[in-house]
Amino acid sequence: FGLENRSRDNYPAALGRLLGNRYQVKNFGANGATLLRQGQKPYWAQRAFERAKNFAPNTVILMLGSNDCKARNWQHAAAFKTNLRQMIEAFQSLPSAPKLYLALPTPVFRDRWGVRGAVLEAEVLPKIRQVSTEMSIPLIDLHQSFQGKATQFPDGIHPGPQAAQKMAEIFAAVVAEPRR
């Protein structure tokens, strides 16, 4: 969201360039989507979710939670961990048996459009960490990686080109096969 040349500058595109021809990277994000099934725009009901599963991925990075911080969504907070477990299980049950990673969302530097940084930090991130531990799903901590880097998020929430590139570098370091 908000990138001048989104198809070139988003972090999945940058990740694809970093990983090279041995990988096919696809972006199955949905703007404004929530992990919460009862949220305003559940990822579960988005075509992107079905496309992600039909892609038969070998690797999946799940990064949801920022839009869940909106008051109208977070009223269903009690279901967040259950819904996250269900999302993980939906991908784990695919015939392609993908390797899964949970990514902690980047910081909210400016509350906008109902997204609340205090809720993300105090409630969403701990729940993601708990599920990561309970289900032995590796965690990629983008939240910590971008602390103090507000200038890389022009609207205070979405990454600009520099942050998107850094996100891609972090993801590439985690998912790329070690070189021999």
PDB file of C-alpha atoms in Angstrom, residues 60-133:
ATOM      1  CA  VAL A  60       4.639 -19.701   3.547  1.00  0.00           C
ATOM      2  CA  ILE A  61       5.284 -16.539   5.522  1.00  0.00           C
ATOM      3  CA  LEU A  62       2.193 -15.473   7.449  1.00  0.00           C
ATOM      4  CA  MET A  63       2.132 -11.847   8.532  1.00  0.00           C
ATOM      5  CA  LEU A  64      -1.264 -10.828   9.812  1.00  0.00           C
ATOM      6  CA  GLY A  65      -2.385  -8.833  12.817  1.00  0.00           C
ATOM      7  CA  SER A  66      -2.062  -5.121  12.091  1.00  0.00           C
ATOM      8  CA  ASN A  67      -5.610  -4.721  10.788  1.00  0.00           C
ATOM      9  CA  ASP A  68      -6.908  -6.840  13.648  1.00  0.00           C
ATOM     10  CA  CYS A  69      -5.844  -3.977  15.971  1.00  0.00           C
ATOM     11  CA  LYS A  70      -8.772  -1.835  14.852  1.00  0.00           C
ATOM     12  CA  ALA A  71     -11.365  -1.529  17.604  1.00  0.00           C
ATOM     13  CA  ARG A  72     -14.163  -2.969  15.440  1.00  0.00           C
ATOM     14  CA  ASN A  73     -12.005  -6.049  14.843  1.00  0.00           C
ATOM     15  CA  TRP A  74     -10.272  -6.383  18.197  1.00  0.00           C
ATOM     16  CA  GLN A  75     -13.614  -6.763  19.946  1.00  0.00           C
ATOM     17  CA  HIS A  76     -13.196 -10.397  18.810  1.00  0.00           C
ATOM     18  CA  ALA A  77      -9.701 -10.680  20.316  1.00  0.00           C
ATOM     19  CA  ALA A  78     -10.573 -13.828  22.247  1.00  0.00           C
ATOM     20  CA  ALA A  79     -10.560 -15.725  18.923  1.00  0.00           C
ATOM     21  CA  PHE A  80      -7.209 -14.420  17.667  1.00  0.00           C
ATOM     22  CA  LYS A  81      -5.010 -17.312  18.829  1.00  0.00           C
ATOM     23  CA  THR A  82      -7.570 -19.899  17.720  1.00  0.00           C
ATOM     24  CA  ASN A  83      -7.899 -18.261  14.308  1.00  0.00           C
ATOM     25  CA  LEU A  84      -4.110 -18.096  13.960  1.00  0.00           C
ATOM     26  CA  ARG A  85      -3.804 -21.792  14.791  1.00  0.00           C
ATOM     27  CA  GLN A  86      -6.533 -22.531  12.230  1.00  0.00           C
ATOM     28  CA  MET A  87      -4.719 -20.491   9.566  1.00  0.00           C
ATOM     29  CA  ILE A  88      -1.482 -22.359  10.267  1.00  0.00           C
ATOM     30  CA  GLU A  89      -3.324 -25.689  10.090  1.00  0.00           C
ATOM     31  CA  ALA A  90      -4.954 -24.696   6.787  1.00  0.00           C
ATOM     32  CA  PHE A  91      -1.508 -24.314   5.246  1.00  0.00           C
ATOM     33  CA  GLN A  92       0.010 -27.308   7.055  1.00  0.00           C
ATOM     34  CA  SER A  93      -2.717 -29.534   5.618  1.00  0.00           C
ATOM     35  CA  LEU A  94      -1.828 -28.695   2.008  1.00  0.00           C
ATOM     36  CA  PRO A  95      -0.443 -31.574  -0.071  1.00  0.00           C
ATOM     37  CA  SER A  96       2.690 -29.481  -0.699  1.00  0.00           C
ATOM     38  CA  ALA A  97       3.427 -29.556   3.076  1.00  0.00           C
ATOM     39  CA  PRO A  98       4.975 -26.071   3.122  1.00  0.00           C
ATOM     40  CA  LYS A  99       7.499 -24.828   5.644  1.00  0.00           C
ATOM     41  CA  LEU A 100       5.704 -22.143   7.639  1.00  0.00           C
ATOM     42  CA  TYR A 101       6.981 -18.975   9.257  1.00  0.00           C
ATOM     43  CA  LEU A 102       5.121 -16.436  11.347  1.00  0.00           C
ATOM     44  CA  ALA A 103       6.234 -12.848  10.931  1.00  0.00           C
ATOM     45  CA  LEU A 104       5.616 -10.282  13.624  1.00  0.00           C
ATOM     46  CA  PRO A 105       4.206  -7.181  11.916  1.00  0.00           C
ATOM     47  CA  THR A 106       6.315  -4.059  11.692  1.00  0.00           C
ATOM     48  CA  PRO A 107       5.683  -1.314  14.274  1.00  0.00           C
ATOM     49  CA  VAL A 108       2.793   1.096  13.961  1.00  0.00           C
ATOM     50  CA  PHE A 109       4.534   4.457  14.039  1.00  0.00           C
ATOM     51  CA  ARG A 110       1.340   6.462  13.686  1.00  0.00           C
ATOM     52  CA  ASP A 111      -2.161   5.273  14.511  1.00  0.00           C
ATOM     53  CA  ARG A 112      -4.238   5.615  11.329  1.00  0.00           C
ATOM     54  CA  TRP A 113      -7.352   4.145   9.795  1.00  0.00           C
ATOM     55  CA  GLY A 114      -8.139   2.577  13.159  1.00  0.00           C
ATOM     56  CA  VAL A 115      -4.866   0.606  13.367  1.00  0.00           C
ATOM     57  CA  ARG A 116      -3.585   1.032  16.928  1.00  0.00           C
ATOM     58  CA  GLY A 117       0.065   0.524  17.786  1.00  0.00           C
ATOM     59  CA  ALA A 118      -0.573   0.056  21.498  1.00  0.00           C
ATOM     60  CA  VAL A 119      -2.898  -2.874  20.804  1.00  0.00           C
ATOM     61  CA  LEU A 120      -0.409  -4.409  18.387  1.00  0.00           C
ATOM     62  CA  GLU A 121       2.405  -4.277  20.921  1.00  0.00           C
ATOM     63  CA  ALA A 122       0.511  -5.178  24.084  1.00  0.00           C
ATOM     64  CA  GLU A 123      -1.891  -7.783  22.733  1.00  0.00           C
ATOM     65  CA  VAL A 124      -1.333  -8.985  19.164  1.00  0.00           C
ATOM     66  CA  LEU A 125       2.430  -9.581  19.244  1.00  0.00           C
ATOM     67  CA  PRO A 126       2.330 -11.632  22.466  1.00  0.00           C
ATOM     68  CA  LYS A 127      -0.428 -13.829  21.017  1.00  0.00           C
ATOM     69  CA  ILE A 128       1.567 -14.453  17.832  1.00  0.00           C
ATOM     70  CA  ARG A 129       4.644 -15.287  19.920  1.00  0.00           C
ATOM     71  CA  GLN A 130       2.616 -17.716  22.042  1.00  0.00           C
ATOM     72  CA  VAL A 131       1.214 -19.554  19.033  1.00  0.00           C
ATOM     73  CA  SER A 132       4.672 -19.659  17.443  1.00  0.00           C
ATOM     74  CA  THR A 133       6.054 -21.337  20.557  1.00  0.00           C
TER      75      THR A 133
END
